[in-house]
Amino acid sequence: MSKRRTAVAITVAGVVSAGALAAAMPSQADPAPTATDVVGVGSDIIQNSVDFLGDGYSWSGGSLPGYNAAGNKNRLISFSATADGNGRNSFTDPALGTSVKLNPTIVLRAGTSPVQRPNGGGAGLNALVADGNPTNGGRISFVRSPNKPTSAQSTPTHPLHTIQFADDKQYIATATTTNAPADLSTADLVKIYSGTWTTWGDVAAGVTPGAHTGETIVPLLPQDGAGVQTIFLNALKAANGGTAITLGGAVQKVQQNDPSTITALPDATRKNAIVPFPKGRYELLGAGYFHDPAPVYNSDSPSAALSNAGIKLQTGASNFIADIPYYIVFRESDASSATAWQPGSTLNWVETLFYNADYDPDDPDPGVTPPFVASAAGKAIIESIGLTPLYKDWANTTTG
């Protein structure tokens, strides 16, 4: 029998227009969440969509507010995967010598000590498990991940619940001027990333005899702990008859979803580099959402927008493509909690934001409040950044 739990309606209205992201300004930061705020960590590629769901964004001539704009006592806080809002790792100041990559930390709750910032969906899921349950820690409320938790992460004793709120696509990115053929299939990538094929001459389709056939392929792969790495390797495993590939010695690990992993390479190397890249991040870069952090901040003269210039996605029908599900993972105990989250509401935080068991998107009951991700305002935000809204309950399903 349905619980038929209802809540005080929270209305967030806004204006959506084509190309709205072109002048969007970042709204996320690193606040110190209170004990009753909802805190998320995890995937780099999913972080921007959850940032927008929480805080919205604005541009000249219009705005699209997020959940927190309603002025509720308790907030949705989504921490970036890496130390800056552009989704990249931080480094020591080059003025003090050779730059060294740092291991960024984060204060998950006000008054607690910093901990390592989870970078990627897999790292976020591990952090959620290590964080314990509400009676034993519980500083992390949810995780952004393009992969479901494993059976080792979601156990019968402490089950994790997964919902999908959107879908993205993963393609292969190359330099705009590249020696790579126009078509690289999943089967081709199995041979390239396993080290069986090392030059473009080994890739028969799409290569003109004598043109760059001797050039060495530079296969790049997102860093360990990144959910998009798992998405890519799982696709290669499926194309390899269900057997996981052993990475070849030429494969280099790089920061996920960053065009400079290709564009910053020397010319000869850049033309031979390939890397899995999400369509959603590519479009956000093309829309000018991210800005160059190098200049000193000046609100009267904003820094130049970063872009996807210098790279392109291989999107032809015969090319590699993989779905990137946008999952939110939380404790089953939070989904079933009887504790109301906002004053004046009867819904817990999971029901308010991500999943209400009584809400059926195919047959909505006017007496049941949809979670924010499935509301008209939430779906408008998801669609405006080039994603497909998809409200789907996976319950305690795991990857194995």
XYZ file of C-alpha atoms in Angstrom:
400
model
C 0.000 0.000 0.000
C 1.316 3.412 -0.910
C 2.492 5.692 1.851
C 1.027 8.705 0.030
C 3.382 11.043 1.811
C 2.976 14.666 0.821
C 4.899 17.817 1.547
C 4.642 21.562 1.474
C 5.230 22.442 -2.169
C 8.444 24.305 -2.991
C 8.136 26.116 -6.300
C 11.204 27.166 -8.253
C 10.402 28.882 -11.536
C 12.760 30.173 -14.171
C 13.334 31.125 -17.767
C 15.137 28.766 -20.146
C 16.502 29.981 -23.445
C 18.711 28.481 -26.147
C 22.379 29.154 -25.597
C 21.755 30.270 -22.039
C 24.989 28.754 -20.826
C 27.061 31.078 -22.983
C 27.060 33.711 -20.277
C 26.485 31.470 -17.255
C 28.631 32.185 -14.250
C 29.721 29.527 -11.723
C 27.713 29.417 -8.522
C 29.394 26.614 -6.618
C 31.851 27.053 -3.767
C 33.239 25.115 -0.814
C 30.907 26.024 2.069
C 30.969 24.333 5.470
C 27.685 22.402 5.499
C 25.690 22.201 8.700
C 24.682 18.925 10.305
C 21.304 19.009 8.513
C 22.491 20.003 5.032
C 22.663 17.255 2.399
C 26.253 16.726 1.213
C 27.369 15.037 -2.007
C 30.775 14.114 -3.471
C 32.081 12.005 -6.341
C 32.068 12.183 -10.118
C 33.681 15.101 -11.933
C 31.469 14.778 -15.003
C 28.245 14.770 -12.972
C 29.240 17.537 -10.558
C 28.166 20.463 -12.749
C 24.646 19.141 -13.239
C 24.199 18.680 -9.482
C 25.741 22.126 -8.857
C 23.076 23.602 -11.136
C 20.300 21.562 -9.509
C 21.366 22.957 -6.146
C 22.282 26.558 -6.950
C 21.005 27.207 -10.476
C 22.775 29.735 -12.668
C 22.186 33.158 -14.180
C 23.097 35.024 -17.322
C 22.397 38.382 -18.938
C 18.655 38.594 -19.573
C 17.482 35.520 -17.673
C 18.023 33.052 -14.867
C 17.324 29.473 -13.931
C 17.265 28.932 -10.154
C 18.074 25.689 -8.358
C 16.629 24.058 -5.273
C 18.477 26.281 -2.793
C 16.930 29.407 -4.328
C 13.669 28.629 -2.505
C 15.288 29.763 0.740
C 14.866 26.534 2.685
C 16.615 26.127 6.025
C 18.564 23.066 4.863
C 20.581 23.079 1.657
C 21.774 20.764 -1.087
C 25.590 20.985 -1.114
C 27.583 19.225 -3.856
C 31.371 19.390 -3.511
C 33.495 19.464 -6.662
C 35.594 16.398 -7.406
C 38.778 18.452 -7.589
C 40.054 21.602 -6.004
C 38.822 24.136 -8.526
C 35.466 24.723 -10.211
C 36.877 23.787 -13.620
C 37.223 20.167 -12.501
C 41.027 20.027 -12.493
C 43.587 19.109 -9.840
C 45.495 21.855 -8.019
C 49.242 22.318 -8.159
C 51.872 24.087 -6.110
C 52.696 27.640 -7.173
C 55.113 27.471 -10.147
C 56.725 30.698 -8.889
C 58.127 28.631 -6.014
C 59.726 26.039 -8.277
C 58.582 23.096 -10.340
C 54.841 22.572 -9.983
C 53.838 19.538 -7.952
C 50.378 18.002 -8.000
C 48.644 18.255 -4.638
C 46.144 15.920 -3.001
C 43.255 18.308 -2.271
C 41.285 18.020 0.951
C 37.780 19.029 1.922
C 35.826 19.903 5.089
C 32.638 17.883 4.730
C 30.855 19.309 7.767
C 31.349 22.473 9.797
C 33.676 21.900 12.727
C 35.225 18.677 11.374
C 38.756 18.091 10.140
C 39.625 18.072 6.424
C 39.676 14.744 4.626
C 40.865 13.755 1.158
C 38.524 15.101 -1.515
C 36.996 12.162 -3.438
C 37.839 12.587 -7.132
C 35.561 10.436 -9.275
C 32.491 8.265 -8.859
C 34.439 5.211 -7.707
C 36.371 7.259 -5.169
C 33.107 8.810 -3.977
C 31.461 5.416 -3.459
C 34.459 4.192 -1.483
C 34.299 7.337 0.629
C 30.578 6.857 1.294
C 31.202 3.308 2.510
C 34.165 4.383 4.645
C 32.114 7.271 6.040
C 29.875 4.809 7.844
C 26.164 4.940 8.476
C 24.302 7.785 10.195
C 25.010 6.237 13.603
C 28.719 5.934 12.780
C 29.794 9.070 10.939
C 27.539 9.966 8.041
C 29.249 13.182 6.908
C 28.585 12.212 3.268
C 24.912 12.002 2.264
C 25.145 10.954 -1.391
C 27.543 10.231 -4.226
C 27.494 11.313 -7.871
C 28.556 8.346 -9.993
C 28.298 7.091 -13.588
C 28.467 3.537 -12.198
C 26.330 1.635 -9.717
C 28.027 0.525 -6.498
C 29.653 -2.879 -6.433
C 28.311 -5.746 -4.333
C 31.241 -5.131 -1.981
C 30.151 -1.508 -1.515
C 26.412 -2.160 -1.181
C 25.968 -5.066 1.220
C 22.888 -6.691 2.769
C 23.913 -5.159 6.090
C 24.396 -1.643 4.740
C 22.606 -1.444 1.350
C 23.009 1.510 -0.962
C 20.164 2.841 -3.108
C 20.699 4.159 -6.657
C 18.567 6.381 -8.868
C 19.320 7.713 -12.355
C 18.332 11.302 -13.109
C 19.961 11.892 -16.516
C 21.912 10.335 -19.382
C 25.075 11.520 -21.148
C 27.239 10.016 -23.920
C 30.947 9.186 -24.055
C 32.897 9.485 -27.310
C 36.556 9.488 -28.312
C 38.138 12.936 -28.487
C 41.069 13.816 -30.722
C 42.872 17.010 -31.661
C 41.012 18.992 -34.321
C 44.004 18.325 -36.561
C 44.670 14.654 -35.991
C 46.330 11.697 -37.651
C 43.587 9.407 -36.351
C 41.148 7.958 -38.895
C 37.630 9.343 -39.003
C 36.267 6.065 -37.653
C 37.480 4.307 -34.514
C 35.183 1.483 -33.463
C 35.035 -0.128 -30.038
C 36.803 -3.177 -31.511
C 39.591 -0.884 -32.782
C 39.980 0.619 -29.315
C 40.298 -2.834 -27.732
C 43.381 -3.430 -29.880
C 44.770 0.079 -29.310
C 44.352 0.191 -25.520
C 45.604 -3.385 -25.098
C 48.758 -2.504 -27.039
C 48.070 -4.871 -29.956
C 47.926 -1.908 -32.329
C 50.517 0.809 -31.750
C 50.565 2.819 -35.006
C 47.868 4.229 -37.259
C 49.108 1.847 -39.940
C 47.775 -0.964 -37.738
C 44.290 0.552 -37.954
C 43.140 -0.490 -41.417
C 39.867 1.417 -41.830
C 40.067 5.099 -42.635
C 43.837 5.398 -43.067
C 45.179 6.357 -46.488
C 48.168 4.125 -47.303
C 51.349 6.040 -46.705
C 49.644 8.856 -44.761
C 50.782 8.878 -41.110
C 50.794 5.067 -41.043
C 54.038 5.008 -39.084
C 52.888 7.516 -36.446
C 52.670 6.075 -32.924
C 49.222 6.224 -31.297
C 49.052 8.021 -27.924
C 46.172 6.389 -25.985
C 45.074 8.454 -22.972
C 42.799 7.204 -20.180
C 41.031 9.051 -17.308
C 42.657 8.631 -13.900
C 42.004 5.704 -11.580
C 38.901 6.246 -9.446
C 37.095 8.086 -12.241
C 33.710 6.616 -13.111
C 34.200 7.547 -16.767
C 37.286 5.312 -16.819
C 35.102 2.423 -15.620
C 32.469 3.219 -18.284
C 35.133 3.093 -21.000
C 36.905 -0.057 -19.810
C 33.593 -1.870 -19.352
C 32.689 -1.062 -22.975
C 36.033 -2.473 -24.136
C 35.487 -5.557 -21.954
C 32.082 -6.168 -23.580
C 33.616 -5.848 -27.049
C 36.381 -8.250 -26.012
C 33.996 -11.130 -25.415
C 33.465 -10.287 -21.771
C 37.165 -10.405 -20.872
C 38.715 -7.302 -19.341
C 41.633 -6.007 -21.383
C 45.142 -5.644 -20.005
C 46.240 -2.087 -20.716
C 49.199 -1.691 -23.035
C 52.370 0.012 -21.881
C 51.685 3.115 -23.994
C 48.446 3.997 -22.155
C 48.830 7.185 -20.104
C 46.530 8.167 -17.204
C 45.303 11.776 -17.358
C 42.865 14.060 -15.552
C 39.382 13.244 -16.798
C 37.330 15.563 -18.990
C 40.064 18.172 -19.557
C 40.816 19.253 -23.181
C 44.340 20.303 -22.197
C 45.287 16.639 -21.817
C 45.397 16.779 -25.624
C 45.813 20.464 -26.487
C 48.829 20.971 -24.188
C 50.800 18.184 -25.835
C 53.597 18.925 -28.324
C 52.268 19.145 -31.868
C 53.553 15.780 -33.086
C 52.174 14.007 -30.006
C 48.878 15.910 -29.959
C 47.971 14.751 -33.463
C 48.230 11.123 -32.364
C 46.430 11.380 -29.004
C 42.988 9.961 -28.249
C 40.969 10.010 -25.017
C 37.422 9.092 -23.914
C 35.445 12.323 -23.392
C 31.838 13.056 -22.279
C 29.504 14.965 -24.572
C 28.029 16.951 -21.644
C 31.415 18.369 -20.589
C 32.331 19.074 -24.216
C 29.147 21.124 -24.662
C 29.615 23.032 -21.386
C 33.095 23.994 -22.549
C 31.708 25.037 -25.931
C 29.042 27.149 -24.226
C 31.680 29.178 -22.359
C 30.606 28.167 -18.852
C 34.168 27.627 -17.595
C 36.485 30.619 -17.330
C 40.264 30.894 -17.294
C 41.384 30.962 -13.636
C 44.840 32.357 -14.436
C 44.123 36.137 -14.328
C 43.521 37.901 -11.016
C 39.794 38.049 -10.409
C 38.088 41.249 -11.539
C 34.284 41.361 -11.585
C 34.337 44.317 -13.977
C 36.522 42.481 -16.461
C 35.833 38.729 -16.348
C 38.549 36.377 -17.541
C 38.244 34.744 -20.932
C 36.035 31.698 -21.255
C 37.691 28.327 -21.658
C 36.448 26.324 -24.610
C 36.579 23.004 -26.396
C 38.678 24.566 -29.180
C 41.473 22.270 -30.235
C 39.595 19.009 -29.723
C 36.720 17.272 -31.484
C 34.520 14.272 -30.744
C 34.265 11.300 -33.083
C 30.477 10.994 -33.286
C 29.943 9.037 -36.507
C 27.652 6.015 -36.479
C 30.514 3.520 -36.672
C 32.560 5.155 -33.904
C 32.789 4.174 -30.267
C 29.931 5.448 -28.112
C 28.895 4.565 -24.571
C 26.117 5.731 -22.295
C 27.110 7.682 -19.188
C 24.289 7.257 -16.684
C 24.039 10.054 -14.142
C 23.445 8.196 -10.894
C 22.867 9.448 -7.378
C 23.767 6.851 -4.716
C 22.686 7.110 -1.060
C 22.112 4.856 1.930
C 18.915 2.817 1.926
C 18.489 3.849 5.562
C 18.200 7.484 4.439
C 15.627 6.582 1.772
C 13.411 4.896 4.366
C 13.949 7.463 7.126
C 10.843 8.909 8.804
C 12.709 12.117 9.692
C 11.380 15.130 7.811
C 14.126 17.237 6.265
C 12.648 20.717 5.863
C 10.500 22.491 8.461
C 6.827 22.169 7.516
C 7.416 19.110 5.293
C 6.761 15.422 5.878
C 9.420 14.214 3.407
C 12.944 13.121 4.241
C 15.859 14.565 2.240
C 15.974 11.666 -0.234
C 12.257 12.039 -1.007
C 12.627 15.801 -1.295
C 15.592 15.833 -3.660
C 16.123 12.535 -5.458
C 13.622 9.733 -4.939
C 10.027 9.491 -3.682
C 8.703 5.918 -3.757
C 5.137 7.205 -4.133
C 5.889 9.299 -7.219
C 5.245 7.614 -10.563
C 6.428 9.780 -13.505
C 4.242 7.753 -15.898
C 1.116 8.288 -13.781
C 1.749 11.250 -11.474
C -0.618 11.713 -8.566
C -1.314 15.416 -7.864
C -1.221 14.593 -4.161
C 2.342 13.255 -4.313
C 5.292 15.634 -4.475
C 7.924 14.641 -7.069
C 11.565 14.786 -5.974
C 13.303 17.927 -7.219
C 15.254 16.090 -9.948
C 11.947 14.913 -11.455
C 10.109 18.232 -11.027
C 9.512 20.652 -13.893
C 12.210 22.967 -12.523
C 14.726 20.146 -12.105
C 14.157 18.720 -15.573
C 14.469 22.189 -17.111
C 17.941 22.510 -15.585
C 18.972 19.051 -16.806
C 17.781 19.700 -20.357
C 19.366 23.153 -20.494
C 22.864 21.697 -20.120
C 22.455 19.226 -22.959
C 21.458 16.118 -20.971
C 18.451 13.848 -21.239
C 16.346 13.790 -18.036
C 15.745 10.216 -16.904
C 14.076 9.479 -13.578
C 14.681 5.774 -12.939
C 14.834 3.818 -9.691
C 17.513 1.112 -9.518
C 16.927 0.326 -5.816
C 19.810 -1.796 -4.459
C 21.063 -3.043 -7.830
C 24.855 -3.338 -7.993
C 27.428 -3.820 -10.729
C 28.423 -7.255 -9.471
